[in-house]
């Protein structure tokens, strides 16, 4: 920790970036209250009125399907958070993490690791509380394969992190319009702001002191809005990493 303090003292922009990311750690404070306002029966009724005509997550023909109502959308988000949490867990535990990454890299990537693990655990707990039959309907732990990705390579890790974070922002942007419960929409809005901070931080590590942090390549210059991707588009990208078979028959 002493090394981190010295860097912050010598580089005010690093301090600002750390503060910027620390805001993300507060994003889910109070979100456990989202489910507290409704009984389990009320949650089920809300979901049946939602997108997908009551198709809940769970096995369909022997293969897990993400579902199509609001809980299906949250299960889709849970799958993506499992991927991101697994990726950053491997990054911070790689053999070259303390030697091939700068102290600033290590601090930012460790922050992102903590955030994504929090997101993953939050979705697991929230879905367990909201699903009528979580033993059958909760998405299982997924398995991942990153192919030839060298987790000790700074360039490869940051490039993959950039792709994952940009995809995550586009995924939440696309998922928000599928939600019918305003409380879940609020939750998605909170988390997408965190993912956008992550994307900005990674871009700053790749190309410091540039305008890249603003992500001009993923913002429509005509609307000023971020890229939006449907679940089918996002899952086609994530499929390159996720080896556990599942379907998304009721998501666009």
mmCIF file of C-alpha atoms in Angstrom:
data_model
loop_
_atom_site.group_PDB
_atom_site.id
_atom_site.type_symbol
_atom_site.label_atom_id
_atom_site.label_comp_id
_atom_site.label_asym_id
_atom_site.label_seq_id
_atom_site.Cartn_x
_atom_site.Cartn_y
_atom_site.Cartn_z
ATOM 1 C CA UNK A 1 0.000 0.000 0.000
ATOM 2 C CA UNK A 2 2.946 2.369 0.550
ATOM 3 C CA UNK A 3 3.793 2.229 -3.142
ATOM 4 C CA UNK A 4 0.240 3.158 -4.035
ATOM 5 C CA UNK A 5 0.362 6.182 -1.720
ATOM 6 C CA UNK A 6 3.550 7.443 -3.329
ATOM 7 C CA UNK A 7 2.028 7.137 -6.810
ATOM 8 C CA UNK A 8 -1.080 9.032 -5.766
ATOM 9 C CA UNK A 9 1.045 11.817 -4.303
ATOM 10 C CA UNK A 10 3.126 12.068 -7.462
ATOM 11 C CA UNK A 11 0.253 11.782 -9.936
ATOM 12 C CA UNK A 12 -2.931 13.738 -9.120
ATOM 13 C CA UNK A 13 -4.692 12.256 -12.156
ATOM 14 C CA UNK A 14 -4.226 8.804 -10.637
ATOM 15 C CA UNK A 15 -5.865 10.006 -7.423
ATOM 16 C CA UNK A 16 -8.789 11.348 -9.424
ATOM 17 C CA UNK A 17 -9.118 8.063 -11.310
ATOM 18 C CA UNK A 18 -9.145 6.119 -8.055
ATOM 19 C CA UNK A 19 -11.837 8.430 -6.645
ATOM 20 C CA UNK A 20 -13.754 8.044 -9.903
ATOM 21 C CA UNK A 21 -13.724 4.271 -9.541
ATOM 22 C CA UNK A 22 -14.451 4.339 -5.826
ATOM 23 C CA UNK A 23 -17.822 5.914 -6.634
ATOM 24 C CA UNK A 24 -18.614 2.649 -8.385
ATOM 25 C CA UNK A 25 -18.226 0.764 -5.136
ATOM 26 C CA UNK A 26 -21.130 2.766 -3.724
ATOM 27 C CA UNK A 27 -23.418 2.105 -6.664
ATOM 28 C CA UNK A 28 -25.111 -0.963 -5.226
ATOM 29 C CA UNK A 29 -25.492 0.417 -1.706
ATOM 30 C CA UNK A 30 -29.154 0.079 -0.904
ATOM 31 C CA UNK A 31 -30.000 -2.050 -3.924
ATOM 32 C CA UNK A 32 -30.769 -4.985 -1.667
ATOM 33 C CA UNK A 33 -33.755 -2.868 -0.635
ATOM 34 C CA UNK A 34 -35.175 -3.169 -4.155
ATOM 35 C CA UNK A 35 -36.540 -6.607 -3.428
ATOM 36 C CA UNK A 36 -37.594 -5.772 0.100
ATOM 37 C CA UNK A 37 -40.608 -3.722 -0.958
ATOM 38 C CA UNK A 38 -42.463 -6.677 -2.470
ATOM 39 C CA UNK A 39 -43.395 -10.061 -1.181
ATOM 40 C CA UNK A 40 -42.319 -13.098 -3.179
ATOM 41 C CA UNK A 41 -45.848 -13.467 -4.575
ATOM 42 C CA UNK A 42 -45.856 -9.840 -5.652
ATOM 43 C CA UNK A 43 -42.521 -10.317 -7.400
ATOM 44 C CA UNK A 44 -43.905 -13.326 -9.271
ATOM 45 C CA UNK A 45 -46.963 -11.335 -10.351
ATOM 46 C CA UNK A 46 -44.752 -8.496 -11.575
ATOM 47 C CA UNK A 47 -42.615 -10.872 -13.588
ATOM 48 C CA UNK A 48 -45.586 -12.623 -15.171
ATOM 49 C CA UNK A 49 -46.680 -9.254 -16.510
ATOM 50 C CA UNK A 50 -43.223 -8.636 -17.889
ATOM 51 C CA UNK A 51 -41.453 -9.274 -21.142
ATOM 52 C CA UNK A 52 -41.521 -12.916 -22.210
ATOM 53 C CA UNK A 53 -45.066 -13.812 -21.089
ATOM 54 C CA UNK A 54 -44.004 -15.544 -17.898
ATOM 55 C CA UNK A 55 -41.139 -17.621 -19.337
ATOM 56 C CA UNK A 56 -38.974 -18.015 -16.284
ATOM 57 C CA UNK A 57 -35.304 -19.013 -16.310
ATOM 58 C CA UNK A 58 -34.670 -22.733 -16.006
ATOM 59 C CA UNK A 59 -34.094 -25.971 -17.936
ATOM 60 C CA UNK A 60 -35.864 -26.219 -21.272
ATOM 61 C CA UNK A 61 -35.414 -29.550 -23.015
ATOM 62 C CA UNK A 62 -32.487 -30.417 -20.788
ATOM 63 C CA UNK A 63 -30.612 -27.139 -21.411
ATOM 64 C CA UNK A 64 -30.829 -24.082 -19.163
ATOM 65 C CA UNK A 65 -32.648 -21.153 -20.768
ATOM 66 C CA UNK A 66 -32.239 -17.610 -19.490
ATOM 67 C CA UNK A 67 -35.970 -16.914 -19.651
ATOM 68 C CA UNK A 68 -37.850 -14.006 -21.148
ATOM 69 C CA UNK A 69 -39.462 -11.915 -18.409
ATOM 70 C CA UNK A 70 -37.724 -9.364 -16.199
ATOM 71 C CA UNK A 71 -36.085 -12.173 -14.250
ATOM 72 C CA UNK A 72 -34.804 -13.528 -17.544
ATOM 73 C CA UNK A 73 -33.176 -10.182 -18.291
ATOM 74 C CA UNK A 74 -31.576 -10.147 -14.840
ATOM 75 C CA UNK A 75 -30.381 -13.728 -15.374
ATOM 76 C CA UNK A 76 -28.804 -12.595 -18.645
ATOM 77 C CA UNK A 77 -27.018 -9.828 -16.716
ATOM 78 C CA UNK A 78 -25.957 -12.386 -14.101
ATOM 79 C CA UNK A 79 -24.332 -14.495 -16.835
ATOM 80 C CA UNK A 80 -22.337 -11.489 -18.062
ATOM 81 C CA UNK A 81 -21.275 -10.561 -14.534
ATOM 82 C CA UNK A 82 -20.067 -14.113 -13.993
ATOM 83 C CA UNK A 83 -17.876 -13.714 -17.077
ATOM 84 C CA UNK A 84 -16.420 -10.383 -16.008
ATOM 85 C CA UNK A 85 -15.826 -11.529 -12.436
ATOM 86 C CA UNK A 86 -14.067 -14.668 -13.681
ATOM 87 C CA UNK A 87 -11.906 -12.666 -16.097
ATOM 88 C CA UNK A 88 -10.665 -10.188 -13.489
ATOM 89 C CA UNK A 89 -10.160 -12.959 -10.938
ATOM 90 C CA UNK A 90 -7.763 -14.609 -13.374
ATOM 91 C CA UNK A 91 -6.077 -11.285 -14.110
ATOM 92 C CA UNK A 92 -5.266 -10.379 -10.506
ATOM 93 C CA UNK A 93 -4.106 -13.937 -9.778
ATOM 94 C CA UNK A 94 -1.908 -14.295 -12.856
ATOM 95 C CA UNK A 95 1.773 -15.033 -12.345
ATOM 96 C CA UNK A 96 2.829 -11.814 -14.062
ATOM 97 C CA UNK A 97 0.379 -9.455 -12.382
ATOM 98 C CA UNK A 98 2.874 -7.864 -9.992
ATOM 99 C CA UNK A 99 5.722 -7.757 -12.526
ATOM 100 C CA UNK A 100 4.206 -7.042 -15.952
ATOM 101 C CA UNK A 101 1.607 -4.478 -14.863
ATOM 102 C CA UNK A 102 2.330 -1.035 -13.460
ATOM 103 C CA UNK A 103 1.290 -0.153 -9.923
ATOM 104 C CA UNK A 104 -1.506 1.940 -11.396
ATOM 105 C CA UNK A 105 -2.626 -0.991 -13.582
ATOM 106 C CA UNK A 106 -2.669 -3.266 -10.563
ATOM 107 C CA UNK A 107 -4.737 -0.877 -8.465
ATOM 108 C CA UNK A 108 -7.323 -0.191 -11.182
ATOM 109 C CA UNK A 109 -7.632 -3.842 -12.210
ATOM 110 C CA UNK A 110 -7.955 -4.883 -8.567
ATOM 111 C CA UNK A 111 -10.736 -2.325 -8.117
ATOM 112 C CA UNK A 112 -12.519 -3.713 -11.177
ATOM 113 C CA UNK A 113 -12.094 -7.244 -9.841
ATOM 114 C CA UNK A 114 -13.796 -6.287 -6.582
ATOM 115 C CA UNK A 115 -16.615 -4.471 -8.378
ATOM 116 C CA UNK A 116 -17.406 -7.346 -10.725
ATOM 117 C CA UNK A 117 -17.368 -9.896 -7.919
ATOM 118 C CA UNK A 118 -19.799 -7.669 -6.000
ATOM 119 C CA UNK A 119 -22.035 -7.463 -9.089
ATOM 120 C CA UNK A 120 -21.968 -11.226 -9.568
ATOM 121 C CA UNK A 121 -22.773 -11.942 -5.926
ATOM 122 C CA UNK A 122 -25.489 -9.310 -5.896
ATOM 123 C CA UNK A 123 -27.285 -10.831 -8.875
ATOM 124 C CA UNK A 124 -26.993 -14.298 -7.374
ATOM 125 C CA UNK A 125 -28.537 -13.118 -4.095
ATOM 126 C CA UNK A 126 -31.213 -10.971 -5.749
ATOM 127 C CA UNK A 127 -32.306 -13.720 -8.139
ATOM 128 C CA UNK A 128 -32.300 -16.308 -5.376
ATOM 129 C CA UNK A 129 -34.675 -14.066 -3.438
ATOM 130 C CA UNK A 130 -36.943 -13.250 -6.388
ATOM 131 C CA UNK A 131 -37.208 -16.520 -8.316
ATOM 132 C CA UNK A 132 -40.201 -18.663 -7.360
ATOM 133 C CA UNK A 133 -38.031 -21.806 -7.455
ATOM 134 C CA UNK A 134 -34.355 -20.789 -7.274
ATOM 135 C CA UNK A 135 -33.133 -24.384 -6.947
ATOM 136 C CA UNK A 136 -34.373 -24.960 -10.487
ATOM 137 C CA UNK A 137 -34.431 -21.454 -11.947
ATOM 138 C CA UNK A 138 -31.139 -19.918 -10.826
ATOM 139 C CA UNK A 139 -28.449 -19.916 -13.510
ATOM 140 C CA UNK A 140 -25.674 -22.308 -12.449
ATOM 141 C CA UNK A 141 -22.029 -21.306 -12.176
ATOM 142 C CA UNK A 142 -20.713 -20.987 -15.713
ATOM 143 C CA UNK A 143 -17.408 -22.301 -17.051
ATOM 144 C CA UNK A 144 -15.083 -20.192 -19.206
ATOM 145 C CA UNK A 145 -12.218 -20.652 -21.643
ATOM 146 C CA UNK A 146 -10.084 -17.768 -22.888
ATOM 147 C CA UNK A 147 -8.164 -19.699 -25.510
ATOM 148 C CA UNK A 148 -4.674 -18.395 -26.097
ATOM 149 C CA UNK A 149 -5.107 -15.256 -23.984
ATOM 150 C CA UNK A 150 -1.963 -14.674 -21.914
ATOM 151 C CA UNK A 151 -3.100 -13.303 -18.562
ATOM 152 C CA UNK A 152 0.453 -12.161 -17.839
ATOM 153 C CA UNK A 153 0.483 -9.945 -20.950
ATOM 154 C CA UNK A 154 -0.477 -6.359 -20.192
ATOM 155 C CA UNK A 155 -1.433 -5.628 -23.800
ATOM 156 C CA UNK A 156 -3.635 -8.714 -24.156
ATOM 157 C CA UNK A 157 -5.338 -8.271 -20.796
ATOM 158 C CA UNK A 158 -6.139 -4.590 -21.325
ATOM 159 C CA UNK A 159 -7.395 -5.210 -24.859
ATOM 160 C CA UNK A 160 -9.691 -7.979 -23.602
ATOM 161 C CA UNK A 161 -10.835 -5.861 -20.655
ATOM 162 C CA UNK A 162 -11.697 -3.024 -23.047
ATOM 163 C CA UNK A 163 -13.750 -5.377 -25.224
ATOM 164 C CA UNK A 164 -15.562 -6.852 -22.217
ATOM 165 C CA UNK A 165 -16.346 -3.492 -20.631
ATOM 166 C CA UNK A 166 -17.546 -1.935 -23.901
ATOM 167 C CA UNK A 167 -19.732 -4.990 -24.495
ATOM 168 C CA UNK A 168 -21.033 -4.803 -20.933
ATOM 169 C CA UNK A 169 -22.125 -1.177 -21.364
ATOM 170 C CA UNK A 170 -23.855 -1.984 -24.660
ATOM 171 C CA UNK A 171 -25.500 -5.017 -23.037
ATOM 172 C CA UNK A 172 -27.025 -3.026 -20.179
ATOM 173 C CA UNK A 173 -28.117 -0.315 -22.612
ATOM 174 C CA UNK A 174 -29.955 -2.966 -24.619
ATOM 175 C CA UNK A 175 -31.355 -4.791 -21.591
ATOM 176 C CA UNK A 176 -32.836 -1.688 -20.001
ATOM 177 C CA UNK A 177 -35.523 -1.303 -22.628
ATOM 178 C CA UNK A 178 -36.635 -4.919 -22.027
ATOM 179 C CA UNK A 179 -37.393 -4.371 -18.344
ATOM 180 C CA UNK A 180 -40.924 -3.600 -17.193
ATOM 181 C CA UNK A 181 -40.300 -3.250 -13.448
ATOM 182 C CA UNK A 182 -39.060 0.323 -12.824
ATOM 183 C CA UNK A 183 -37.037 -0.814 -9.805
ATOM 184 C CA UNK A 184 -35.095 -3.258 -11.961
ATOM 185 C CA UNK A 185 -34.616 -0.529 -14.563
ATOM 186 C CA UNK A 186 -33.156 1.681 -11.833
ATOM 187 C CA UNK A 187 -30.793 -1.131 -10.879
ATOM 188 C CA UNK A 188 -29.675 -1.583 -14.504
ATOM 189 C CA UNK A 189 -29.075 2.155 -14.775
ATOM 190 C CA UNK A 190 -26.878 2.109 -11.694
ATOM 191 C CA UNK A 191 -24.799 -0.817 -12.891
ATOM 192 C CA UNK A 192 -24.341 0.475 -16.446
ATOM 193 C CA UNK A 193 -22.846 3.646 -14.979
ATOM 194 C CA UNK A 194 -20.294 1.460 -13.177
ATOM 195 C CA UNK A 195 -19.462 -0.464 -16.348
ATOM 196 C CA UNK A 196 -18.999 2.842 -18.178
ATOM 197 C CA UNK A 197 -16.526 3.960 -15.491
ATOM 198 C CA UNK A 198 -14.677 0.692 -15.948
ATOM 199 C CA UNK A 199 -14.510 1.173 -19.718
ATOM 200 C CA UNK A 200 -13.191 4.693 -19.255
ATOM 201 C CA UNK A 201 -10.539 3.592 -16.759
ATOM 202 C CA UNK A 202 -9.290 0.804 -19.042
ATOM 203 C CA UNK A 203 -9.082 3.184 -21.986
ATOM 204 C CA UNK A 204 -7.040 5.584 -19.869
ATOM 205 C CA UNK A 205 -4.596 2.805 -18.978
ATOM 206 C CA UNK A 206 -4.197 1.853 -22.647
ATOM 207 C CA UNK A 207 -3.691 5.427 -23.861
ATOM 208 C CA UNK A 208 -2.994 7.779 -20.929
ATOM 209 C CA UNK A 209 -3.674 11.514 -21.107
ATOM 210 C CA UNK A 210 -5.729 11.204 -24.292
ATOM 211 C CA UNK A 211 -9.365 11.708 -25.197
ATOM 212 C CA UNK A 212 -9.799 7.946 -25.511
ATOM 213 C CA UNK A 213 -11.333 7.802 -22.023
ATOM 214 C CA UNK A 214 -14.466 9.405 -23.506
ATOM 215 C CA UNK A 215 -14.997 6.464 -25.853
ATOM 216 C CA UNK A 216 -15.712 8.409 -29.020
ATOM 217 C CA UNK A 217 -15.744 5.141 -30.954
ATOM 218 C CA UNK A 218 -18.731 3.811 -28.995
ATOM 219 C CA UNK A 219 -20.769 7.032 -28.793
ATOM 220 C CA UNK A 220 -23.037 8.051 -31.664
ATOM 221 C CA UNK A 221 -21.891 11.581 -32.669
ATOM 222 C CA UNK A 222 -25.408 12.439 -33.836
ATOM 223 C CA UNK A 223 -27.268 11.453 -30.677
ATOM 224 C CA UNK A 224 -24.562 11.558 -28.024
ATOM 225 C CA UNK A 225 -25.763 8.125 -26.901
ATOM 226 C CA UNK A 226 -23.786 4.966 -26.252
ATOM 227 C CA UNK A 227 -23.911 1.810 -28.339
ATOM 228 C CA UNK A 228 -26.901 -0.481 -27.717
ATOM 229 C CA UNK A 229 -26.800 -4.255 -28.268
ATOM 230 C CA UNK A 230 -29.557 -6.833 -27.941
ATOM 231 C CA UNK A 231 -28.896 -9.958 -25.855
ATOM 232 C CA UNK A 232 -28.474 -12.099 -28.981
ATOM 233 C CA UNK A 233 -25.681 -9.807 -30.206
ATOM 234 C CA UNK A 234 -23.946 -9.734 -26.836
ATOM 235 C CA UNK A 235 -24.216 -13.472 -26.260
ATOM 236 C CA UNK A 236 -22.704 -14.131 -29.685
ATOM 237 C CA UNK A 237 -19.625 -12.224 -28.452
ATOM 238 C CA UNK A 238 -19.600 -13.774 -24.977
ATOM 239 C CA UNK A 239 -19.943 -17.235 -26.492
ATOM 240 C CA UNK A 240 -16.269 -16.995 -27.378
ATOM 241 C CA UNK A 241 -15.484 -17.241 -23.652
ATOM 242 C CA UNK A 242 -18.423 -19.137 -22.105
ATOM 243 C CA UNK A 243 -18.209 -22.910 -22.471
ATOM 244 C CA UNK A 244 -21.324 -23.829 -20.465
ATOM 245 C CA UNK A 245 -24.234 -24.460 -22.814
ATOM 246 C CA UNK A 246 -27.402 -22.412 -22.317
ATOM 247 C CA UNK A 247 -30.056 -20.830 -24.512
ATOM 248 C CA UNK A 248 -31.835 -17.471 -24.648
ATOM 249 C CA UNK A 249 -34.972 -18.388 -26.585
ATOM 250 C CA UNK A 250 -37.137 -15.611 -25.121
ATOM 251 C CA UNK A 251 -34.706 -12.693 -25.406
ATOM 252 C CA UNK A 252 -34.298 -10.642 -28.613
#
